[in-house]
XYZ file of C-alpha atoms in Angstrom:
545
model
C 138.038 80.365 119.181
C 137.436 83.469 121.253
C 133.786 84.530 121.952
C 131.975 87.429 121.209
C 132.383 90.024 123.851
C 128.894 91.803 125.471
C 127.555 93.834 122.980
C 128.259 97.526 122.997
C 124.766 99.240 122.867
C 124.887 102.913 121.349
C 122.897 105.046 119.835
C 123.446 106.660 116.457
C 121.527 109.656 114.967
C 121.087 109.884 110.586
C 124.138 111.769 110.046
C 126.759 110.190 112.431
C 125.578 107.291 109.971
C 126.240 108.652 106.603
C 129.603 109.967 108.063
C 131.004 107.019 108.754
C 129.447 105.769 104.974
C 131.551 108.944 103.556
C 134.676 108.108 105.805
C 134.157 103.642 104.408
C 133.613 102.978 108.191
C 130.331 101.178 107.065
C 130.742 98.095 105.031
C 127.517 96.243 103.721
C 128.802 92.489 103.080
C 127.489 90.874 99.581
C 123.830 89.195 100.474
C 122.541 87.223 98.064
C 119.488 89.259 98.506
C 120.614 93.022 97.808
C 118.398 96.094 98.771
C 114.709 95.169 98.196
C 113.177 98.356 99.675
C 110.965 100.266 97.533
C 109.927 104.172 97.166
C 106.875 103.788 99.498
C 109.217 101.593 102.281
C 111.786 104.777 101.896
C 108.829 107.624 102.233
C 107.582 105.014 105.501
C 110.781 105.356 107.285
C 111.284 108.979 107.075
C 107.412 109.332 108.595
C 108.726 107.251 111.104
C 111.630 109.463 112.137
C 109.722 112.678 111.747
C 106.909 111.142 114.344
C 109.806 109.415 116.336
C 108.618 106.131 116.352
C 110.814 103.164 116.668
C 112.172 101.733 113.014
C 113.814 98.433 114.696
C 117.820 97.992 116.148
C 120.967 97.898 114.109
C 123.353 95.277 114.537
C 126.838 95.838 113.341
C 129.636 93.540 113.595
C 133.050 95.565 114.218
C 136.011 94.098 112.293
C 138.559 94.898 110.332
C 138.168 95.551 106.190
C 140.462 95.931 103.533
C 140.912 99.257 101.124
C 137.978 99.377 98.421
C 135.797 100.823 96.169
C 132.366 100.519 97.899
C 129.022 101.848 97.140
C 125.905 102.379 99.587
C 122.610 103.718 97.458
C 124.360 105.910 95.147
C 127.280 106.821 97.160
C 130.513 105.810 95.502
C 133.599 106.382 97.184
C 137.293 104.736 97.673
C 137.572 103.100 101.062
C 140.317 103.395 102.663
C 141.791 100.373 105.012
C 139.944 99.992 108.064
C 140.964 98.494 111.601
C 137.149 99.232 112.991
C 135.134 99.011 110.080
C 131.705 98.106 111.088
C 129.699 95.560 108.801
C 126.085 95.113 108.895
C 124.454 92.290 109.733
C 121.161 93.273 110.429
C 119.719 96.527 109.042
C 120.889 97.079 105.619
C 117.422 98.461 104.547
C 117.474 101.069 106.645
C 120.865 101.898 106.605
C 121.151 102.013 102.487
C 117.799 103.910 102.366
C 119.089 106.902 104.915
C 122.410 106.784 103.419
C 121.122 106.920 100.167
C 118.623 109.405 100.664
C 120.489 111.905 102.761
C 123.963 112.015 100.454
C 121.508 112.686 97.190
C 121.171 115.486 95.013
C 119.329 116.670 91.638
C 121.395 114.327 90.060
C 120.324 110.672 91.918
C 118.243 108.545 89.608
C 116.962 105.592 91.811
C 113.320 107.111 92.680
C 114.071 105.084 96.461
C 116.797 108.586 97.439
C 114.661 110.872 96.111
C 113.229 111.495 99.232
C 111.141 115.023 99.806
C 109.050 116.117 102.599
C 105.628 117.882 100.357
C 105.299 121.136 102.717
C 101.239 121.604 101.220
C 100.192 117.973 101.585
C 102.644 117.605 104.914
C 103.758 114.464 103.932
C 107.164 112.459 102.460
C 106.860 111.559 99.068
C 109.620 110.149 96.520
C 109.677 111.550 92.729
C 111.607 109.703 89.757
C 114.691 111.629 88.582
C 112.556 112.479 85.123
C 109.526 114.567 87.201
C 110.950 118.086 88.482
C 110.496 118.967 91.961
C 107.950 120.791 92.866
C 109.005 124.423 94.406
C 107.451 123.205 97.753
C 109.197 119.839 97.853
C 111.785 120.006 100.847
C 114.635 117.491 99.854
C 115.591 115.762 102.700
C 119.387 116.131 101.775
C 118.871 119.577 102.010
C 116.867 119.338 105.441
C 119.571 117.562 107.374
C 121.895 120.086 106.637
C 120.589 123.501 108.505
C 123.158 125.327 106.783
C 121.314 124.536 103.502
C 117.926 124.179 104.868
C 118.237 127.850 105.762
C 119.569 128.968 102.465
C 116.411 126.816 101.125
C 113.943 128.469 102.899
C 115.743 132.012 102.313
C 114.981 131.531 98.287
C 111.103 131.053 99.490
C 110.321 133.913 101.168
C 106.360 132.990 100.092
C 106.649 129.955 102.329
C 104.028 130.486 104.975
C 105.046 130.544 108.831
C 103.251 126.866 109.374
C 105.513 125.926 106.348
C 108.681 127.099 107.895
C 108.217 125.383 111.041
C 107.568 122.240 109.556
C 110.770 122.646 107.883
C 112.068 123.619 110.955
C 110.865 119.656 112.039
C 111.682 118.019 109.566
C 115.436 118.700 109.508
C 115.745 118.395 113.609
C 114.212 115.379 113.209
C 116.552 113.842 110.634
C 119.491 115.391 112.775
C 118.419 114.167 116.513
C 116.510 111.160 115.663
C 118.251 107.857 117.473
C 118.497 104.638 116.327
C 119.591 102.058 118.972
C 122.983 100.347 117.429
C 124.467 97.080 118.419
C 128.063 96.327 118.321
C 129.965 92.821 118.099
C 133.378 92.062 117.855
C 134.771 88.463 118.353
C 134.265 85.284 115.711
C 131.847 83.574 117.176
C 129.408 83.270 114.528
C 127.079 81.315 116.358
C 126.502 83.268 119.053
C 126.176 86.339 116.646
C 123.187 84.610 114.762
C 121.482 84.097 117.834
C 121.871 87.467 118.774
C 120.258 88.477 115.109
C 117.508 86.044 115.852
C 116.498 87.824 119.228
C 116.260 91.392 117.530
C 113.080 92.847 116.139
C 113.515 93.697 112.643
C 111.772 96.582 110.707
C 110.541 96.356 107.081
C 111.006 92.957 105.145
C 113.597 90.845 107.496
C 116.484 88.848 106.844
C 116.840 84.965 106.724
C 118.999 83.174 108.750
C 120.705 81.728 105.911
C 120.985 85.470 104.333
C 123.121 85.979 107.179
C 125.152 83.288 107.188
C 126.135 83.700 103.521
C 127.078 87.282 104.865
C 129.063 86.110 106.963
C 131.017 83.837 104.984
C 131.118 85.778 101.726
C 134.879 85.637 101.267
C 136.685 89.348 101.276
C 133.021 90.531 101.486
C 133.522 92.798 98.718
C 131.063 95.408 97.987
C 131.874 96.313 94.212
C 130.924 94.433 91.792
C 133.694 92.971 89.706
C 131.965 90.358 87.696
C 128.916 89.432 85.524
C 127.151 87.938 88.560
C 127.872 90.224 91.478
C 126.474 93.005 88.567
C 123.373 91.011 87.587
C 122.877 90.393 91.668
C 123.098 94.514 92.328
C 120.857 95.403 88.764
C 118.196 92.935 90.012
C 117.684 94.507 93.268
C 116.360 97.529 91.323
C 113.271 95.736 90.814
C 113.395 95.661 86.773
C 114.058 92.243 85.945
C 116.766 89.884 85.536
C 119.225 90.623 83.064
C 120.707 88.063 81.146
C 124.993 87.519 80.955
C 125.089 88.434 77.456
C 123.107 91.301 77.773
C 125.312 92.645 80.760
C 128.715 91.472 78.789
C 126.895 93.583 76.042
C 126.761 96.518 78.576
C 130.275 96.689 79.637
C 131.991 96.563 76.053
C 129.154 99.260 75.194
C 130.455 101.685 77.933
C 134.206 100.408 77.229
C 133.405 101.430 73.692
C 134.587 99.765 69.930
C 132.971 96.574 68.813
C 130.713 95.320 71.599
C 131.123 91.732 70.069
C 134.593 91.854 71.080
C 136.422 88.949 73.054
C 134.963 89.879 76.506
C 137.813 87.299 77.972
C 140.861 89.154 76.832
C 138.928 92.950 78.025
C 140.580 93.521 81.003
C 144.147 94.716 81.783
C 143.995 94.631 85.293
C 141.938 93.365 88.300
C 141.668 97.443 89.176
C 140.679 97.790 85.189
C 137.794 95.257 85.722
C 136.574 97.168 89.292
C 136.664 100.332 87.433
C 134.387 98.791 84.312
C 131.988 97.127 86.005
C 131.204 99.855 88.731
C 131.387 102.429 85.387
C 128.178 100.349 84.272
C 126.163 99.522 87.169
C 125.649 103.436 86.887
C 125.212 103.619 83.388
C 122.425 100.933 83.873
C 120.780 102.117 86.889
C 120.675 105.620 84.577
C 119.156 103.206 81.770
C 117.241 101.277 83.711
C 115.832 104.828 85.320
C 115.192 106.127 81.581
C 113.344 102.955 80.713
C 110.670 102.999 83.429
C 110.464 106.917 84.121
C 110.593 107.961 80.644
C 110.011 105.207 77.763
C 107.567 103.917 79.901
C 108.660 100.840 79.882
C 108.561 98.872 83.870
C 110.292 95.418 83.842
C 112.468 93.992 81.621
C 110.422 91.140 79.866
C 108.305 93.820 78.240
C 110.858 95.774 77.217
C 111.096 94.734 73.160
C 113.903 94.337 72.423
C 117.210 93.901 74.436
C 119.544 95.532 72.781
C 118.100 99.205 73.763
C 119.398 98.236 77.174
C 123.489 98.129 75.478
C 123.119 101.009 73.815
C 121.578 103.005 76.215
C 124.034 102.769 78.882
C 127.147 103.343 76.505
C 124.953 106.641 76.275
C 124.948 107.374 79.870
C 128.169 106.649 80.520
C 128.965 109.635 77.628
C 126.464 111.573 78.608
C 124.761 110.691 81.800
C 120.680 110.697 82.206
C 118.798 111.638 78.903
C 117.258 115.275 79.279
C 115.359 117.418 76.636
C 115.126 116.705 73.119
C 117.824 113.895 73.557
C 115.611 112.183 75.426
C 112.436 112.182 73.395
C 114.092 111.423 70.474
C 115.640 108.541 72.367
C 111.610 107.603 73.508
C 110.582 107.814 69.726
C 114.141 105.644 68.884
C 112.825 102.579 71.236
C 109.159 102.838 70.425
C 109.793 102.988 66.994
C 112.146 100.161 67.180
C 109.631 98.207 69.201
C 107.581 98.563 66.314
C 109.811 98.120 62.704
C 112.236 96.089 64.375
C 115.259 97.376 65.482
C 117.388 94.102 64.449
C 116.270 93.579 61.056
C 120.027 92.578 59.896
C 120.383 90.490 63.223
C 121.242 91.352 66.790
C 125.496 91.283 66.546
C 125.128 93.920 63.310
C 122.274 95.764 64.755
C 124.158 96.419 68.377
C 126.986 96.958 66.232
C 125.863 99.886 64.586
C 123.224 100.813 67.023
C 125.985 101.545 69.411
C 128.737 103.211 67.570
C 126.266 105.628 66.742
C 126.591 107.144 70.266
C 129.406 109.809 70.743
C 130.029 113.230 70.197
C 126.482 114.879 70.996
C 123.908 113.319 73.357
C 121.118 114.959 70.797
C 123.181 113.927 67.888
C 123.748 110.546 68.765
C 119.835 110.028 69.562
C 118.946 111.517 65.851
C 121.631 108.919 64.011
C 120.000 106.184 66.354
C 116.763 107.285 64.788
C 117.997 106.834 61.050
C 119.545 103.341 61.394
C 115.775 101.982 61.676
C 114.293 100.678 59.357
C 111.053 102.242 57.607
C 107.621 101.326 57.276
C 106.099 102.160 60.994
C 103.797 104.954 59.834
C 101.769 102.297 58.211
C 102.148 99.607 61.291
C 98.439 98.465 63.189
C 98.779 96.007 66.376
C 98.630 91.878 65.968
C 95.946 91.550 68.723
C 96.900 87.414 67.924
C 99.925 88.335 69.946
C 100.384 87.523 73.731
C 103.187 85.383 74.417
C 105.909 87.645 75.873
C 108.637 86.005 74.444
C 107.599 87.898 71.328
C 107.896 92.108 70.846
C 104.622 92.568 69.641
C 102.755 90.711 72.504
C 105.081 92.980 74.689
C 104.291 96.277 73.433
C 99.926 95.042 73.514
C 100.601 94.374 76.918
C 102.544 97.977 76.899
C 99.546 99.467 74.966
C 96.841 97.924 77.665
C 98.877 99.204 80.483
C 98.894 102.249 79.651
C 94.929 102.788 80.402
C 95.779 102.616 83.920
C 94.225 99.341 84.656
C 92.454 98.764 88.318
C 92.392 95.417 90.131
C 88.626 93.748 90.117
C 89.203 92.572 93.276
C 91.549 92.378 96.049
C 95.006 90.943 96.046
C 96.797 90.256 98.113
C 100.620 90.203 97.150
C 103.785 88.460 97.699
C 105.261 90.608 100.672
C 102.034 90.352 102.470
C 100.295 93.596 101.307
C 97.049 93.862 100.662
C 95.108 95.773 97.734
C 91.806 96.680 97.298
C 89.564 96.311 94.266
C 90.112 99.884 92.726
C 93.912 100.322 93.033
C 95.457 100.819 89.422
C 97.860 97.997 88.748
C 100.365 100.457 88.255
C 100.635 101.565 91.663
C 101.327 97.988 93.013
C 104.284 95.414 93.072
C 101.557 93.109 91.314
C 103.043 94.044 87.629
C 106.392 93.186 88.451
C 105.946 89.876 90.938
C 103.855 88.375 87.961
C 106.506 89.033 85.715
C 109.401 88.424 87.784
C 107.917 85.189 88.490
C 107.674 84.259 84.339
C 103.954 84.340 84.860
C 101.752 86.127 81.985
C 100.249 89.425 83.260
C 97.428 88.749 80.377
C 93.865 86.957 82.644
C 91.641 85.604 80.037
C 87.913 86.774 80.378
C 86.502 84.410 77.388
C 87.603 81.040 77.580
C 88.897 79.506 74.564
C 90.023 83.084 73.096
C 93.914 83.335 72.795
C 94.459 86.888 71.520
C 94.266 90.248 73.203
C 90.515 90.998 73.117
C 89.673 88.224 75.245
C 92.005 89.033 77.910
C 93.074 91.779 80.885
C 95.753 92.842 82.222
C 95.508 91.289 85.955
C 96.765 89.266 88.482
C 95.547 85.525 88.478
C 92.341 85.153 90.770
C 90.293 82.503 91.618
C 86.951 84.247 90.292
C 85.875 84.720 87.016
C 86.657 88.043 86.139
C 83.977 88.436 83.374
C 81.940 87.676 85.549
C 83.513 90.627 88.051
C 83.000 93.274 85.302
C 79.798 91.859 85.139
C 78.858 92.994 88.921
C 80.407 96.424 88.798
C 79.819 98.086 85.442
C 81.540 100.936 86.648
C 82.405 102.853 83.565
C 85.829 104.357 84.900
C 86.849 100.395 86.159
C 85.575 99.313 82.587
C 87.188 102.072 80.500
C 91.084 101.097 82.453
C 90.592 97.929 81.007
C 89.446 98.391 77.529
C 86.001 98.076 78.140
C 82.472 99.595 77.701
C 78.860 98.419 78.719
C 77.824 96.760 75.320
C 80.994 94.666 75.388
C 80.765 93.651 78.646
C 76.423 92.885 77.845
C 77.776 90.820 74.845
C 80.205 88.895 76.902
C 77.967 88.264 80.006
C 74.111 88.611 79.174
C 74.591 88.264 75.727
C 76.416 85.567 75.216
C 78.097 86.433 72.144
C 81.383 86.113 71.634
C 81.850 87.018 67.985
C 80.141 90.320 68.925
C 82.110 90.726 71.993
C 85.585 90.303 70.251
C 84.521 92.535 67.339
C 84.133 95.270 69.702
C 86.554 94.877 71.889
C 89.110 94.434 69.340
C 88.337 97.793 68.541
C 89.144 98.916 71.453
C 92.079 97.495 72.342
C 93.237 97.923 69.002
C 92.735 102.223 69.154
C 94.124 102.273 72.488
C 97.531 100.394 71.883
C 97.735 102.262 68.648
C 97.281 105.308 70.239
C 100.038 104.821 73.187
C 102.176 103.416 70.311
C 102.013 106.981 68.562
C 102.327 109.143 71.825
C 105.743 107.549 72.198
C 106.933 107.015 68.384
C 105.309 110.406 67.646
C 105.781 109.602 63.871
C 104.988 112.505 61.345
C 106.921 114.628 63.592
C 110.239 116.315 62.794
C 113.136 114.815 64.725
C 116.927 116.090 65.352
C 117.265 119.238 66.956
C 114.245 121.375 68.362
C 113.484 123.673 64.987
C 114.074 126.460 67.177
C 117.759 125.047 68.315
C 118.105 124.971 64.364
C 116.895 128.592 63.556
C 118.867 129.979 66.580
C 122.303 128.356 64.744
C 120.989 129.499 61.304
C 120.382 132.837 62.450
C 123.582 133.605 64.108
C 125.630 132.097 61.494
C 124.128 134.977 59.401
C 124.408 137.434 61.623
C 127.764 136.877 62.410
C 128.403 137.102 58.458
């Protein structure tokens, strides 16, 4: 077995990089563990290149790679057969994150390439696909390029002469910035790992054994082409896992006709079965992006119920991300369904119908979803008896809670390592999601022997009593994010009366899940086309009579 030559050491700015992503020069083999970053690791690494301080080595191994259909962040492109192509062994974080951001445009969904540099607070911030860029929001696609970046600033003129030489900074920093490179070629794997063991390593590091299954993960294909290579690509969008029926679900929805088809018999070809599966891994991450941006809706195991996630990417593979009245009708669809039950004849009929309801019209499609539900929500109150997630109306209480923007009681201290302060709204942590992603119950109780909603919060597990927490601060914004006021909290602590404290608290809980519930079904509102879409056709059918 021949040994690995001396590495080459290089350096390689941002955009030498994504040209070589563009060209398929870069491959990323199949981890088990696919990209983990988040928005606040991606806004942290383009702070680091604007200061220009160090964001760790990249260590490439330099080997051939067959033709392909690859993907890096969002990019999508056909590979070409390569004699160089250079694989990553160490630094696929980074790599995915400036690749990602810096090929992305108006249209990218996942929140971690919308990357913007805020010229009035001077700082890089990221902004989900559903929230409109501010006019002073430099996007950092647009910043490496000083063609554009020019053009940019040339549609400003109001931009002040500070703000014009920070933009000036920004994009020479994205287009000079060096990142030391190392490059392998030879087979000795053993060598190589000890090599990858020696580096320094920015942001959450690799395990040895993530590298070996890199390195021995057959044609280290970078497509997925099957229901586990999807699921392993979906999960690393931090939403959930999905289950195989679900994702079978998904690919017959965007493949169209009956999605209860014979998912054995789909495919006509091995390129047929590429092209369907990468076809959905868009729709979903579209879906997914929909779900947590605009339904409000941020892991799977609260989302109600799981055939939304079917039907909604068959609609963004027609259509693409939901915009204007299509989505908010598509909000009120979910919510609604959440709340009547949007399987009532079972889930192989509802799916059924639920999805060949979408064609034609993006705003059509959403009003027909509407009418296949069932009626009777106008009348609906929450079951405050229900907590156990495996049911939809524990799952939209826990929805309805969340949505008061509760704050930790004390610090936490999370999975990764970070550390958050008593204060910090849930909502702004990987708390939410680690809990869930872990099957543990986001609900704390606060009065022992109480099983419903009133006698519970929406926290992590800690080893204090958190009554007794609330108890100690009395704050009345901490006490108001968790559906809480002084007398409750008197009758749960000094008190001691828990009849009186669930009385009261059930009223509150009860009037602020009702209330999120109706922000998002907005019954007693018209739905189908904006009225004024409607008088606009009305009005020039007569005129043109």
């Amino acid at each position: 077995m021949a040994g690995v030559t001396q590495p080459k050491v290089s350096r390689v700015d941002p955009l030498r990089l994504t040209e070589w992503a563009r060209t398929g020069r870069i491959r990323i083999p199949h981890f088990q563990r696919s990209y983990v970053w988040d928005a606040s690791d991606a806004e942290r690494l383009f702070d680091s290149i604007l200061r220009g301080y160090p964001i760790g080595n990249l260590l490439m191994w330099r080997k051939p790679a067959p033709a392909a259909d690859i993907t890096v962040g969002e990019l999508q492109i056909a590979a070409p057969e390569q004699s160089d192509a250079l694989w990553v062994v160490d630094g696929q974080q980074r790599l995915t994150t400036l690749i990602g951001a810096l090929t992305a445009s108006e249209e990218t969904v996942d929140r971690r390439f919308r990357i913007f540099f805020d010229l009035q607070a001077e700082k890089f911030i990221s902004a989900p696909h559903s929230q409109r860029p501010r006019d002073y929001w430099l996007p950092v696609w647009v910043a490496q390029d000083n063609r554009r970046l020019i053009a940019w600033e040339r549609d400003r003129p109001w931009l002040t002469e500070r703000q014009y030489d920070l933009c000036d900074t920004v994009g020479t920093a994205i287009r000079t910035y060096e990142i030391p490179m190392y490059e392998i070629e030879g087979d000795d794997e053993k060598a190589l790992t000890e090599i990858f063991d020696r580096m320094n390593t920015f942001g959450k590091s690799l395990k040895r054994s993530e590298i070996f299954r890199a390195l021995h993960s057959g044609p280290l294909d970078v497509q997925p082409s099957d229901l586990d290579a999807l699921r392993e690509r979906i999960t690393a969008l931090d939403f959930g896992t999905f289950t195989e029926q679900t994702l079978m679900q998904s690919v017959m929805a965007v493949r169209g006709g009956k999605v209860d088809r014979d998912f054995r018999n789909e495919f006509t070809s091995e390129e047929d079965r590429r092209k369907a599966f990468a076809e959905t891994e868009k729709a979903l991450r579209i879906a997914i992006g929909y779900l947590r941006e605009f339904a409000g809706i941020p892991h799977l195991r609260l989302l109600p119920y799981a055939l939304f996630v079917p039907v909604l990417t068959r609609y963004a593979a027609l259509f693409g991300a939901p915009e204007g009245r299509a989505a908010e009708l598509l909000r009120r669809w979910i919510w609604r369904g959440s709340v009547v039950g949007a399987a009532p004849q079972g889930n192989t009929v509802a799916l059924r119908r639920n999805a060949s309801a979408v064609y034609d019209d993006p705003t059509a499609s959403a009003t027909r979803l509407l009418e296949i539900l069932p009626p009777g929500g106008e009348r609906w109150s929450p079951d405050l008896t229900q907590t156990a997630l495996n049911r939809a109306q524990a799952k939209i209480n826990v929805l309805g809670l969340l949505s008061a923007g509760p704050v930790l009681l004390v610090g936490v201290r999370g999975q990764d390592g970070a550390h958050y302060p008593a204060g910090t709204r849930l909502d702004r942590t990987r708390l939410l999601n680690e809990m869930l992603d872990n099957g543990s119950s986001p609900l704390q109780t606060i009065l022992w022997g109480d099983r419903t909603i009133p006698g519970k919060l929406v926290h992590p597990a800690v080893e204090r009593n958190l009554g007794e927490v609330l108890w100690e601060q009395m704050d009345d914004k901490t006490l108001r994010s968790h559906c809480l006021d002084a007398q409750s909290v008197n009758a749960l602590m000094m008190e001691e009366d828990p009849a009186e404290f669930i009385f009261h608290r059930s009223e509150l809980t009860a009037a602020t899940i009702s209330r999120h519930v109706q922000n998002m079904a907005l019954w007693g509102f018209p739905d189908g086309p904006e009225p004024e879409s409607w008088f606009d056709e009305v009005w020039g059918d007569n005129n043109a009579a």
